[in-house]
Structures are given as C-alpha cells and as structure tokens.
C-alpha cells in the first residue's frame, strides 16, 4: 500500500492555488499554440460541455482574450447542467458563516478530514500512480477552500445562508472519515445562483464576439494531428424544445468538424447511465443494486470518457463513485427515474429491508458509502427510516433547487415559515410520494410498510423491541446508544439546534406523531474517478505525458486529477470541484494559447 507523501509547505501550495493554471501554462511556452487564425481555425479553444465547469473554463478563456466555442448536445434550456439542479452546497474552511455559528475551523483540520476521508492508497508518491495527481489536487483544493474561494465567489455576487450545515459526520474517529465541524454552506439562491455569475460572463463574451454557443452539437470524436489535438467532430442534433432536464431528441440532422488547438472536456459523469454505473461498481460495496433511482438528468451519460480515452487520455479510479442511500422516487419526475435525496438530520431510526436496525457509522448523515455497503450486504436494494412528524418537520430537507423554493427564490418569509410548519415540498412528498407510510400506531405502520413492498419482511414485535430499547435511552441526558449521543452532540451546535435537529424525544411518544416510515432507495449521483489531469488540467496519457492541447475539468476529471476526493467526499465539494478545476483548466489553456 502506498502512503501519502508529506504535504508540501503551505506557502508553496497557496501560491499554486492563487495563480491557478497560469504557472503551468507559462511552463508550456515552448509548446504554445497559435492564437485565433481566421480561416485555419474556428477558435482558440473548444469547450465540450456547458455545465458549471464548462462555463467557468469558457469565462476564463474569454476573459484572457481567447476566442472560444462552447458545445453541448443539449438545447440552450439546459445551460448550466447538473449544477442548476443542485442544493448549492459549498465547502468552505474558517468562513465568516462558520465564525458566526461559533465554529472553529482551520486548514490543518480540514486537511486532516480530507485525508481521513479520501484514503489515497494508489501510488501517491509514484508519478504513474492513480492517486498521484489526485493527492496534489486535494492539497490545492483544500488551500483554495481555506483561502480565496469564498472571497472570489463573493466578489461575483454569490451569498450564503448564514447557518452552516454539518454534512457527512463520519465514521467515529478524529483522523478518519468525515467533517469534524460543520462546513456545508448553502448558497442563497441554491444551484442557479452558483451558475448565474458564470453564465452572465459567458453570455457577455458571446455578445462581444469572444465566444460562441454551439447547442445540439454532440461530440463523437476528438481530432488529433501529429499527436496533438486539432479539434472535434460529431453530429448536429435536431432542434429541441425540451424543457430543462427533460430528455431531448437524439435525431441527427448533420455532421460537423470544428478546429482549435485546445479542447477542454467538461462533460460530467455517468450517473444517468446505470449500465456504466454497474460496470464500474466496486466489489467493496457489494453487488450493485438491481433497482436504483437516478439523481441526474438523462444526458449525464459518460460518453466523453471513452471518447477522450481514445484520443490518448488515461482514465483512473473508475471504481470510485458516490451514490446516496436516502433516495425517494419523485412523484413529479423531470427526467427518467428521477430520484430526490433526503438530507436527513440525526434523529430518524434506520433499518434494513428486514427491519434490523443499522449500527454506527450507518446513521443518518454520517457515512454515506459505509451505509451503502451495509444496504447491499443485506441482500436488498432499499432500507427504511422510521421517524416522527416532529422529526421530519425540522430535520428533513430535500436535495435540489426545485425542492427548495424558499432558498432558490430567495424568499425570506417563506424560509422563516420553516420555524412553525413542515416545508411544503416535504409535505407533498409525504402525501404523494410512493415511498411514504404514515400511521397513528406502530402496528398500522408495519402493516403499511409490508403492504408497500409486498414482501412482509417487517416483524412488528422485532421492530417494536428495537424502537423501545432506543426510547429508553432518552430518559437521561447521557446514553450508550451512539445515535442518541449523536443527537445530543448535534443539539450542542447552534446551527443544528436552530434548524436541523428536533428536540430529543421518544419515537413512540404520541405527541410527536404521527409515525412515518420512509422507504429509501439507492440514488445514483457522482463519478469520483475519471480522466487523470495535472494541476493545469492537462489530460495525461498512460505514460504520464500530457496529450498536447487536451484539458479536462469537473466530474469527467474526477473533479481534478482523476479523483480529488479519493474514496469519499466531505460534501459541498462537487460544485466547488467544478469551480476550481474549471478555473484551473481555463487559465492554463489561456496561458498556453498566448501569443
């Protein structure tokens, strides 16, 4: 097993982060590419994928004076990609919001948490190792999150909800997986507000003639000449009026080839392609579920991974992925198999499909992938929350910009209404969702659970005994039950006590009812591996040499280096990974095409 190399000096890493890809680009002076050359080229750079990473890279290239074309197979309605649908959570370290909440955070603590979660073990010290560049990207990203990330975004007009969330609380050890402190900053305006400043920059560049959109252009190949990138080719798809997130036609009406000395691939991951998810599913997580719900639109198909590999790029860590365990079937779907994730507080009891309670660290909000492995080990594709109305009213949040109209629309009064009532989207799912059972008594609840699944796996006496055992632990302000300890720990953090943790109570307390059971499905989401890139975003060959003119950013590159997260995410780092890697690649490509 490889061991992480000792982190380099903070001053060196911060210098790298501040200057972004410019340093790496300057090192390519001998490999510089010609600027826009009229008839011989269509652009200085082509960006493939108009999600968040693609918008950031395009904005950086245009700001540097490069002419850039932004291509995507989807129509204009889906500009911004998956980021538009997100909750808008961002990972910051020692932020103003954390200090307001009394949270003491610093770079060293964040780096400890990142290493404990990532578990880099694939050749960190070996330049040919799968984790070599991932580790370097992790160093740079934690510096970014501890340094200029917040001020950079704030300077673009982005703001955050003042209560910091405590996501992914970990496996129980200080140097193991998880966030030691709350770091999940919800953007005021959710995902659309993260996309907005970069979309504005790109649209302004288009209006100024510095950039151009090419919607409905599906890239089928990266063209190389003499071993260097010289453009892309593909199919023009018929115009589509599909609304954002809805599947669009794949009818081909023509072909295209566009020439540029730089191609930046920002096409996203594989989350909507269940065949690819299962093909890459790691044995350490058990057998892949036969049934999953989908957390991303259908166009997140992973096509560009193989296309970029054929152009010489190296794919690393394909077995690392991030799927959620608390998925709901959307009663009003936008894309096929549309799933919505519950972002749970700490109080719901969690059982496998047979009614056996999970132990630590398989607790709500603690260790996503460990829990996923426990679910698959049960032999079933689903699990259960057993909870109360009092808990869901305060602790349940739903992922997605469309599920949080108060935050997305920046409606303060609607947001404040959460104090005295269950959010309307939660109530709609409770009423209309296929995965909810609501009952006045435990016997009625169990009957409803068994009816919902049709397999009669839940035994009333067994479930009751486990709930009563947990409820007895609530009689004292201390406990041996690790979940009860976690609830009391959460209530000691002002952010959780204000908005994310219900007062400690017994599940079978009638005044907290009605009782609610929620069937939880595995929900596909993120690809943690991908194209291996150096710190400038250059795509590397299996030999470790860069493919001249080829760059990648965002999820297709494992959010940097082919897997900046390692095995696990600390949350709030997917959007941030798109922002940082898109900026790095855009700046480096701009420097490389300087005249």
Coordinates of C-alpha atoms in Angstrom, one line a residue:
X1 CA 0.0 0.0 0.0
X2 CA 1.3 3.5 -0.9
X3 CA 1.3 6.1 1.8
X4 CA 0.6 9.8 1.2
X5 CA 3.7 11.9 0.8
X6 CA 4.2 14.6 3.4
X7 CA 2.3 17.7 2.5
X8 CA 4.4 20.4 1.0
X9 CA 4.8 23.8 2.6
X10 CA 1.6 25.9 2.9
X11 CA 3.2 28.9 1.2
X12 CA 4.1 26.9 -1.9
X13 CA 0.6 25.4 -2.1
X14 CA -1.2 28.7 -1.6
X15 CA 0.9 30.3 -4.3
X16 CA -0.1 27.5 -6.7
X17 CA -3.8 27.9 -5.8
X18 CA -3.8 31.7 -6.2
X19 CA -2.1 31.7 -9.5
X20 CA -4.2 28.8 -10.8
X21 CA -3.2 27.3 -14.0
X22 CA -1.2 30.3 -15.1
X23 CA 2.0 28.9 -13.7
X24 CA 1.6 25.6 -15.5
X25 CA 0.5 27.4 -18.7
X26 CA 3.6 29.6 -18.6
X27 CA 5.7 26.4 -18.4
X28 CA 4.3 25.4 -21.8
X29 CA 5.8 28.4 -23.5
X30 CA 7.8 26.1 -25.8
X31 CA 4.6 24.3 -26.6
X32 CA 2.5 27.4 -27.1
X33 CA -0.3 27.2 -29.7
X34 CA -1.2 29.9 -32.2
X35 CA -4.0 32.3 -31.4
X36 CA -7.2 32.5 -33.4
X37 CA -6.2 32.4 -37.1
X38 CA -9.2 33.1 -39.2
X39 CA -9.6 30.5 -41.9
X40 CA -7.2 27.9 -40.4
X41 CA -9.1 27.7 -37.1
X42 CA -12.6 28.1 -35.9
X43 CA -11.5 29.1 -32.4
X44 CA -8.6 29.3 -30.0
X45 CA -10.3 26.7 -27.8
X46 CA -13.3 24.5 -27.8
X47 CA -15.1 23.6 -24.5
X48 CA -17.2 20.4 -24.6
X49 CA -20.0 20.5 -22.0
X50 CA -21.9 23.6 -20.9
X51 CA -22.3 22.7 -17.2
X52 CA -20.7 24.6 -14.4
X53 CA -17.1 23.6 -15.1
X54 CA -17.5 24.4 -18.8
X55 CA -19.0 27.8 -18.1
X56 CA -16.1 28.6 -15.7
X57 CA -13.5 27.5 -18.2
X58 CA -15.1 29.4 -21.0
X59 CA -15.4 32.5 -18.9
X60 CA -11.7 32.3 -18.0
X61 CA -10.6 31.8 -21.7
X62 CA -12.8 34.6 -22.9
X63 CA -11.5 37.0 -20.2
X64 CA -8.0 36.3 -21.4
X65 CA -8.9 37.3 -24.9
X66 CA -9.2 33.9 -26.4
X67 CA -12.0 33.0 -28.9
X68 CA -13.8 30.0 -27.6
X69 CA -16.7 27.8 -28.7
X70 CA -18.9 26.1 -26.1
X71 CA -20.5 22.9 -27.3
X72 CA -23.2 20.7 -25.8
X73 CA -25.5 18.0 -27.1
X74 CA -28.4 19.6 -25.1
X75 CA -30.5 22.6 -26.0
X76 CA -30.0 26.0 -24.5
X77 CA -32.6 25.4 -21.9
X78 CA -30.2 23.1 -20.1
X79 CA -27.3 25.6 -19.9
X80 CA -25.6 25.1 -16.5
X81 CA -26.1 21.3 -16.5
X82 CA -26.5 19.4 -13.3
X83 CA -25.3 22.3 -11.1
X84 CA -28.6 24.2 -11.8
X85 CA -30.5 21.4 -10.1
X86 CA -28.2 21.3 -7.0
X87 CA -28.9 22.4 -3.5
X88 CA -25.9 24.8 -3.9
X89 CA -23.8 23.5 -1.0
X90 CA -20.2 24.6 -0.9
X91 CA -17.3 23.6 1.3
X92 CA -15.5 26.5 3.0
X93 CA -12.9 26.4 5.8
X94 CA -12.9 29.1 8.5
X95 CA -15.6 31.2 6.8
X96 CA -17.5 34.2 8.1
X97 CA -20.6 32.0 8.4
X98 CA -18.7 29.4 10.5
X99 CA -17.4 32.0 12.8
X100 CA -20.9 33.5 13.2
X101 CA -22.1 30.0 14.3
X102 CA -19.2 29.7 16.7
X103 CA -17.4 27.0 14.6
X104 CA -13.6 26.9 15.0
X105 CA -12.1 25.6 11.8
X106 CA -8.8 25.8 10.1
X107 CA -6.7 24.5 7.2
X108 CA -5.0 21.7 9.2
X109 CA -8.3 20.4 10.5
X110 CA -9.8 20.4 7.0
X111 CA -6.7 18.6 5.6
X112 CA -6.9 16.0 8.3
X113 CA -10.5 15.4 7.5
X114 CA -9.8 15.3 3.7
X115 CA -7.0 12.7 4.1
X116 CA -9.1 10.6 6.5
X117 CA -12.0 10.5 4.1
X118 CA -10.0 10.2 0.8
X119 CA -7.9 7.3 1.9
X120 CA -5.5 7.8 -1.0
X121 CA -3.7 4.5 -1.5
X122 CA -2.9 4.1 -5.2
X123 CA 0.6 5.3 -5.8
X124 CA 0.5 8.8 -4.3
X125 CA 4.3 9.1 -4.4
X126 CA 4.6 7.4 -7.8
X127 CA 4.2 9.7 -10.8
X128 CA 2.4 6.8 -12.6
X129 CA 0.1 6.2 -9.7
X130 CA -3.6 6.7 -10.0
X131 CA -3.7 8.8 -6.9
X132 CA -0.5 10.8 -7.6
X133 CA -2.3 13.8 -9.2
X134 CA -5.4 13.4 -7.2
X135 CA -3.4 14.0 -4.0
X136 CA -1.9 17.1 -5.4
X137 CA -5.3 18.4 -6.5
X138 CA -6.6 17.7 -3.0
X139 CA -3.8 19.8 -1.5
X140 CA -4.5 22.6 -3.8
X141 CA -8.3 22.4 -3.3
X142 CA -8.1 22.5 0.5
X143 CA -5.9 25.5 0.2
X144 CA -8.5 27.1 -2.2
X145 CA -11.4 26.3 0.2
X146 CA -9.3 27.7 3.1
X147 CA -8.3 30.8 1.1
X148 CA -9.7 32.7 -1.8
X149 CA -12.6 30.5 -2.7
X150 CA -15.2 32.4 -0.7
X151 CA -13.9 35.9 -1.4
X152 CA -13.7 35.0 -5.2
X153 CA -17.3 33.9 -5.3
X154 CA -18.5 36.7 -3.0
X155 CA -16.8 39.2 -5.4
X156 CA -19.1 37.7 -8.1
X157 CA -22.2 38.4 -6.0
X158 CA -22.7 34.9 -4.5
X159 CA -24.1 34.8 -1.0
X160 CA -24.8 32.1 1.5
X161 CA -27.4 31.2 4.1
X162 CA -25.9 32.0 7.5
X163 CA -26.5 28.7 9.2
X164 CA -23.7 26.2 8.2
X165 CA -24.8 22.6 7.7
X166 CA -22.9 19.6 9.2
X167 CA -22.9 17.0 6.4
X168 CA -21.1 13.7 6.4
X169 CA -20.2 13.5 10.0
X170 CA -18.0 10.4 9.6
X171 CA -17.0 7.1 10.9
X172 CA -16.3 7.9 14.6
X173 CA -12.5 8.7 14.7
X174 CA -10.9 12.1 14.7
X175 CA -8.5 11.1 11.9
X176 CA -11.0 9.0 10.0
X177 CA -13.7 9.8 7.5
X178 CA -16.0 12.9 7.9
X179 CA -16.2 16.5 8.7
X180 CA -15.0 17.4 12.2
X181 CA -17.0 20.6 12.1
X182 CA -19.9 22.0 10.0
X183 CA -18.7 23.2 6.6
X184 CA -21.7 22.8 4.3
X185 CA -22.6 26.4 3.1
X186 CA -25.9 26.6 1.3
X187 CA -25.9 29.2 -1.4
X188 CA -28.6 31.8 -1.2
X189 CA -30.4 31.0 -4.4
X190 CA -29.2 27.4 -4.4
X191 CA -27.6 25.9 -7.6
X192 CA -28.9 28.5 -10.0
X193 CA -27.2 31.2 -8.0
X194 CA -23.8 29.4 -8.3
X195 CA -24.3 29.1 -12.1
X196 CA -25.6 32.6 -12.7
X197 CA -22.4 34.7 -12.5
X198 CA -20.5 32.4 -14.9
X199 CA -23.4 32.2 -17.3
X200 CA -23.6 36.0 -17.3
X201 CA -19.8 36.2 -18.1
X202 CA -20.2 33.7 -21.0
X203 CA -23.3 35.4 -22.4
X204 CA -21.4 38.7 -22.3
X205 CA -18.5 37.2 -24.1
X206 CA -20.9 35.8 -26.8
X207 CA -22.4 39.2 -27.2
X208 CA -18.9 40.7 -27.6
X209 CA -17.9 38.1 -30.2
X210 CA -15.3 36.5 -28.0
X211 CA -17.3 33.2 -27.5
X212 CA -20.0 31.2 -29.3
X213 CA -22.5 28.7 -28.3
X214 CA -23.0 25.5 -30.3
X215 CA -26.1 23.9 -28.8
X216 CA -27.2 20.5 -30.1
X217 CA -23.6 19.7 -31.1
X218 CA -22.8 16.1 -29.9
X219 CA -19.1 15.5 -29.9
X220 CA -18.3 12.0 -31.2
X221 CA -14.5 12.3 -31.5
X222 CA -11.6 14.5 -30.6
X223 CA -9.5 15.1 -33.7
X224 CA -5.7 14.9 -33.4
X225 CA -3.0 15.8 -35.8
X226 CA 0.6 14.6 -35.3
X227 CA -0.3 13.5 -31.8
X228 CA -1.7 16.9 -30.8
X229 CA -5.3 18.0 -30.5
X230 CA -6.6 19.9 -33.5
X231 CA -10.4 20.0 -32.9
X232 CA -13.5 17.9 -32.5
X233 CA -16.0 16.2 -34.8
X234 CA -19.5 15.0 -34.3
X235 CA -23.2 15.1 -35.1
X236 CA -25.6 18.1 -35.2
X237 CA -28.9 17.0 -33.5
X238 CA -32.3 18.3 -34.5
X239 CA -33.5 21.4 -32.7
X240 CA -35.3 20.6 -29.4
X241 CA -37.8 22.5 -27.3
X242 CA -37.3 20.1 -24.4
X243 CA -37.5 21.9 -21.0
X244 CA -34.5 22.0 -18.7
X245 CA -33.7 18.5 -17.5
X246 CA -36.2 16.7 -19.8
X247 CA -34.8 14.2 -22.3
X248 CA -34.1 15.7 -25.7
X249 CA -34.1 14.0 -29.1
X250 CA -31.1 12.2 -30.5
X251 CA -32.1 12.6 -34.1
X252 CA -29.1 13.5 -36.2
X253 CA -29.6 16.2 -39.0
X254 CA -26.0 16.8 -39.9
X255 CA -22.3 16.5 -39.1
X256 CA -19.7 19.0 -38.0
X257 CA -15.9 19.3 -37.5
X258 CA -14.5 22.3 -35.7
X259 CA -10.8 23.2 -35.5
X260 CA -8.9 24.5 -32.5
X261 CA -5.6 23.8 -30.9
X262 CA -7.1 23.4 -27.5
X263 CA -10.1 21.2 -26.4
X264 CA -11.4 21.3 -22.8
X265 CA -13.6 18.4 -21.9
X266 CA -16.2 19.3 -19.1
X267 CA -18.9 16.8 -19.9
X268 CA -19.8 15.4 -16.5
X269 CA -20.1 11.9 -15.1
X270 CA -22.0 8.7 -15.6
X271 CA -24.8 9.0 -13.1
X272 CA -27.7 8.5 -15.6
X273 CA -26.1 5.6 -17.3
X274 CA -26.9 2.7 -14.9
X275 CA -25.2 0.2 -17.2
X276 CA -21.9 2.1 -16.7
X277 CA -22.5 2.5 -13.0
X278 CA -22.9 -1.2 -12.6
X279 CA -20.0 -2.0 -14.9
X280 CA -17.7 0.1 -12.7
X281 CA -19.3 -0.8 -9.4
X282 CA -16.6 -1.8 -6.8
X283 CA -16.7 -5.2 -5.1
X284 CA -16.1 -3.4 -1.8
X285 CA -19.7 -2.0 -1.9
X286 CA -21.2 -5.4 -2.5
X287 CA -23.3 -6.3 -5.5
X288 CA -24.7 -3.4 -7.5
X289 CA -28.4 -2.8 -6.8
X290 CA -30.8 -4.2 -9.3
X291 CA -33.0 -1.2 -8.8
X292 CA -31.8 2.4 -8.4
X293 CA -33.3 5.9 -8.8
X294 CA -31.5 8.5 -10.9
X295 CA -30.1 11.7 -9.3
X296 CA -29.1 13.4 -12.6
X297 CA -30.7 14.1 -16.0
X298 CA -30.5 11.6 -18.8
X299 CA -27.8 13.5 -20.7
X300 CA -25.3 12.7 -17.9
X301 CA -24.3 9.6 -19.9
X302 CA -20.5 9.4 -19.6
X303 CA -19.9 9.3 -23.4
X304 CA -17.0 11.7 -23.4
X305 CA -14.9 9.5 -21.0
X306 CA -14.4 6.8 -23.7
X307 CA -14.1 9.4 -26.5
X308 CA -11.3 11.2 -24.6
X309 CA -9.6 7.9 -23.8
X310 CA -9.5 7.1 -27.5
X311 CA -7.7 10.5 -28.0
X312 CA -5.0 9.3 -25.7
X313 CA -6.3 10.2 -22.2
X314 CA -5.9 8.0 -19.2
X315 CA -8.9 7.1 -17.0
X316 CA -8.1 6.3 -13.4
X317 CA -10.1 5.2 -10.4
X318 CA -13.2 4.3 -12.3
X319 CA -14.5 2.2 -9.4
X320 CA -14.7 5.2 -7.1
X321 CA -18.2 6.7 -7.1
X322 CA -20.6 8.5 -4.8
X323 CA -24.3 7.3 -4.6
X324 CA -26.8 8.3 -2.0
X325 CA -28.7 5.9 0.2
X326 CA -31.7 8.1 1.0
X327 CA -33.3 8.4 -2.4
X328 CA -37.1 9.0 -3.0
X329 CA -39.0 8.2 -6.2
X330 CA -40.1 11.6 -7.4
X331 CA -43.9 11.7 -7.7
X332 CA -43.5 14.5 -10.3
X333 CA -40.4 13.5 -12.3
X334 CA -38.5 15.7 -14.6
X335 CA -36.1 13.1 -16.1
X336 CA -36.5 9.3 -16.4
X337 CA -36.3 7.5 -13.0
X338 CA -35.9 10.9 -11.3
X339 CA -34.9 10.5 -7.6
X340 CA -34.7 13.1 -4.9
X341 CA -32.4 12.7 -1.9
X342 CA -33.4 13.3 1.7
X343 CA -30.7 15.3 3.5
X344 CA -31.5 13.9 7.0
X345 CA -30.9 15.3 10.4
X346 CA -29.6 12.8 13.0
X347 CA -32.8 11.5 14.7
X348 CA -34.6 9.1 12.4
X349 CA -34.0 5.4 13.2
X350 CA -32.5 3.5 10.2
X351 CA -33.4 -0.1 9.5
X352 CA -32.5 -2.5 6.7
X353 CA -35.2 -4.1 4.5
X354 CA -35.8 -6.8 7.0
X355 CA -36.3 -4.4 9.9
X356 CA -32.9 -4.8 11.5
X357 CA -31.5 -1.5 12.9
X358 CA -28.2 -0.3 11.5
X359 CA -25.4 0.5 13.9
X360 CA -22.6 3.1 13.7
X361 CA -21.5 4.5 11.4
X362 CA -24.7 3.8 9.5
X363 CA -26.6 6.7 11.0
X364 CA -28.4 9.5 9.2
X365 CA -25.8 12.0 7.8
X366 CA -22.7 10.1 8.9
X367 CA -21.0 7.8 6.4
X368 CA -22.8 7.5 3.1
X369 CA -20.6 4.8 1.4
X370 CA -20.3 2.6 4.5
X371 CA -24.1 2.7 4.8
X372 CA -24.4 1.9 1.1
X373 CA -22.3 -1.2 1.6
X374 CA -24.4 -2.2 4.6
X375 CA -27.6 -1.9 2.5
X376 CA -26.2 -4.1 -0.4
X377 CA -24.9 -6.6 2.2
X378 CA -28.5 -7.0 3.5
X379 CA -29.4 -8.6 0.1
X380 CA -31.9 -5.9 -0.7
X381 CA -31.8 -2.6 -2.7
X382 CA -33.6 -0.5 -0.1
X383 CA -33.8 0.4 3.6
X384 CA -36.2 2.3 5.9
X385 CA -36.3 5.4 8.1
X386 CA -38.8 5.1 10.9
X387 CA -39.4 8.5 12.3
X388 CA -42.0 11.0 13.5
X389 CA -43.7 14.1 12.2
X390 CA -41.8 16.1 14.8
X391 CA -38.5 14.9 13.2
X392 CA -39.4 15.4 9.6
X393 CA -40.7 18.8 10.2
X394 CA -37.3 20.1 11.4
X395 CA -34.8 17.6 10.1
X396 CA -35.8 16.6 6.6
X397 CA -34.5 18.6 3.7
X398 CA -34.7 17.6 0.0
X399 CA -31.8 17.9 -2.4
X400 CA -32.4 20.0 -5.5
X401 CA -33.0 23.7 -6.3
X402 CA -36.6 22.9 -7.3
X403 CA -37.3 21.3 -3.9
X404 CA -36.3 24.4 -2.0
X405 CA -38.3 27.3 -3.5
X406 CA -37.7 29.5 -0.4
X407 CA -33.9 29.3 -0.8
X408 CA -33.9 29.2 -4.6
X409 CA -36.2 32.2 -5.0
X410 CA -34.5 34.0 -2.1
X411 CA -37.9 34.3 -0.3
X412 CA -37.1 35.2 3.3
X413 CA -40.7 35.0 4.6
X414 CA -41.2 31.6 3.0
X415 CA -37.9 30.5 4.6
X416 CA -38.9 31.7 8.0
X417 CA -42.1 29.7 7.8
X418 CA -40.0 26.6 8.4
X419 CA -39.9 27.6 12.0
X420 CA -43.6 26.8 12.6
X421 CA -44.5 24.4 9.8
X422 CA -43.1 21.5 7.8
X423 CA -41.8 22.7 4.4
X424 CA -44.4 22.3 1.7
X425 CA -42.2 20.1 -0.5
X426 CA -41.7 17.7 2.3
X427 CA -45.5 17.5 3.0
X428 CA -46.1 17.0 -0.8
X429 CA -43.8 14.0 -0.8
X430 CA -45.4 12.7 2.4
X431 CA -48.8 12.9 0.7
X432 CA -47.9 11.9 -2.9
X433 CA -44.6 10.1 -2.8
X434 CA -44.6 6.3 -3.3
X435 CA -42.1 5.7 -0.5
X436 CA -44.0 7.2 2.5
X437 CA -46.1 5.3 5.0
X438 CA -48.0 7.4 7.6
X439 CA -49.8 5.8 10.6
X440 CA -51.1 6.5 14.1
X441 CA -49.8 3.3 15.7
X442 CA -46.8 1.2 15.2
X443 CA -48.9 -1.9 14.2
X444 CA -50.6 0.2 11.4
X445 CA -47.2 1.5 10.3
X446 CA -45.7 -2.0 10.0
X447 CA -48.8 -3.2 8.1
X448 CA -48.3 -0.3 5.7
X449 CA -44.6 -1.0 5.3
X450 CA -45.2 -4.6 4.4
X451 CA -48.0 -3.6 2.0
X452 CA -45.8 -1.1 0.2
X453 CA -43.0 -3.7 -0.5
X454 CA -45.3 -6.7 -0.8
X455 CA -42.8 -9.0 0.9
X456 CA -43.9 -9.0 4.6
X457 CA -40.3 -8.7 5.8
X458 CA -41.0 -6.4 8.8
X459 CA -42.0 -8.2 12.0
X460 CA -43.9 -6.0 14.4
X461 CA -42.6 -7.4 17.6
X462 CA -38.9 -7.2 16.5
X463 CA -39.3 -3.6 15.3
X464 CA -41.1 -2.6 18.4
X465 CA -38.4 -4.0 20.7
X466 CA -35.7 -2.1 18.9
X467 CA -37.6 1.2 19.0
X468 CA -38.5 0.8 22.7
X469 CA -34.9 0.0 23.5
X470 CA -33.8 3.2 21.9
X471 CA -36.6 5.2 23.5
X472 CA -35.5 4.0 27.0
X473 CA -32.1 5.7 26.3
X474 CA -33.9 9.1 26.1
X475 CA -34.7 9.2 29.8
X476 CA -31.2 10.5 30.7
X477 CA -29.0 13.3 29.2
X478 CA -26.4 10.6 28.6
X479 CA -26.5 7.2 26.8
X480 CA -24.7 4.2 25.5
X481 CA -26.7 4.4 22.2
X482 CA -24.3 6.0 19.7
X483 CA -27.2 7.6 17.7
X484 CA -28.7 9.2 20.9
X485 CA -25.2 10.5 21.7
X486 CA -25.1 11.9 18.2
X487 CA -28.4 13.7 18.6
X488 CA -27.3 15.3 21.8
X489 CA -24.0 16.3 20.1
X490 CA -25.9 17.9 17.3
X491 CA -28.1 19.9 19.7
X492 CA -24.9 21.4 21.2
X493 CA -24.2 23.1 17.9
X494 CA -26.3 26.2 17.5
X495 CA -26.8 25.7 13.8
X496 CA -28.3 22.2 14.2
X497 CA -30.4 23.2 17.2
X498 CA -31.9 26.1 15.3
X499 CA -32.7 24.4 12.0
X500 CA -31.7 20.8 11.6
X501 CA -32.2 18.8 14.8
X502 CA -35.6 18.1 16.5
X503 CA -35.7 18.2 20.3
X504 CA -34.7 14.8 21.7
X505 CA -37.8 12.7 22.1
X506 CA -39.1 9.1 22.0
X507 CA -40.1 7.7 18.7
X508 CA -43.2 6.2 20.2
X509 CA -44.3 9.4 22.0
X510 CA -47.8 10.0 20.7
X511 CA -47.3 13.8 20.9
X512 CA -44.5 13.6 18.4
X513 CA -46.6 11.7 15.8
X514 CA -47.9 10.5 13.5
X515 CA -45.4 7.8 12.9
X516 CA -43.8 7.8 9.5
X517 CA -41.8 5.2 7.6
X518 CA -39.8 6.1 4.5
X519 CA -38.5 3.5 2.0
X520 CA -35.1 4.7 1.0
X521 CA -33.7 3.8 -2.5
X522 CA -30.2 3.9 -3.8
X523 CA -29.8 7.1 -5.8
X524 CA -27.1 7.5 -8.4
X525 CA -25.1 10.7 -8.4
X526 CA -21.4 11.3 -8.8
X527 CA -18.3 9.8 -10.5
X528 CA -15.3 10.2 -8.3
X529 CA -12.7 8.9 -10.7
X530 CA -12.1 10.0 -14.3
X531 CA -9.6 11.5 -16.7
X532 CA -6.2 12.0 -15.0
X533 CA -5.1 15.6 -15.2
X534 CA -2.1 17.6 -13.8
X535 CA -2.6 20.8 -11.9
X536 CA -3.2 22.8 -15.0
X537 CA -6.0 20.5 -16.1
X538 CA -4.0 18.9 -18.9
X539 CA -5.2 15.4 -19.7
X540 CA -2.4 12.8 -19.2
X541 CA -1.6 9.8 -21.2
X542 CA -1.0 6.4 -19.5
X543 CA 2.7 7.2 -19.8
X544 CA 2.2 10.3 -17.7
X545 CA 2.9 12.8 -20.5
X546 CA 0.1 15.3 -21.3
X547 CA -1.8 15.0 -24.6
X548 CA -0.9 18.3 -26.3
X549 CA -3.9 20.6 -26.4
X550 CA -6.2 18.4 -24.3
X551 CA -7.7 19.6 -21.0
X552 CA -10.4 18.4 -18.7
X553 CA -12.3 19.7 -15.7
X554 CA -15.3 18.9 -13.5
X555 CA -16.7 15.5 -12.9
X556 CA -15.3 13.9 -16.0
X557 CA -11.8 14.5 -14.5
X558 CA -12.9 13.3 -11.0
X559 CA -13.2 17.0 -10.1
X560 CA -9.4 17.2 -10.6
X561 CA -6.6 14.8 -11.1
X562 CA -8.8 11.8 -11.8
X563 CA -10.2 11.7 -8.3
X564 CA -9.6 14.6 -5.9
X565 CA -12.0 13.0 -3.3
X566 CA -10.3 9.6 -3.2
X567 CA -12.8 7.1 -1.9
X568 CA -15.2 9.5 -0.1
X569 CA -16.5 13.0 -0.3
X570 CA -16.8 15.5 2.5
X571 CA -19.8 17.1 0.7
X572 CA -20.1 20.6 -0.6
X573 CA -17.1 19.7 -2.8
X574 CA -18.7 18.7 -6.1
X575 CA -19.8 22.2 -7.1
X576 CA -16.5 23.5 -5.6
X577 CA -14.5 20.9 -7.6
X578 CA -16.2 22.1 -10.8
X579 CA -15.4 25.7 -10.0
X580 CA -11.8 25.1 -9.1
X581 CA -10.9 22.7 -11.8
X582 CA -12.8 24.7 -14.4
X583 CA -10.8 27.8 -13.4
X584 CA -7.5 25.9 -13.4
X585 CA -8.1 24.5 -16.8
X586 CA -9.4 27.7 -18.3
X587 CA -6.5 29.8 -17.1
X588 CA -3.9 27.2 -18.1
X589 CA -5.4 26.8 -21.6
X590 CA -5.5 30.6 -22.0
X591 CA -1.8 30.8 -21.0
X592 CA -0.9 28.0 -23.4
X593 CA -2.5 29.8 -26.3
X594 CA -1.0 33.2 -25.6
X595 CA 0.9 34.8 -28.5

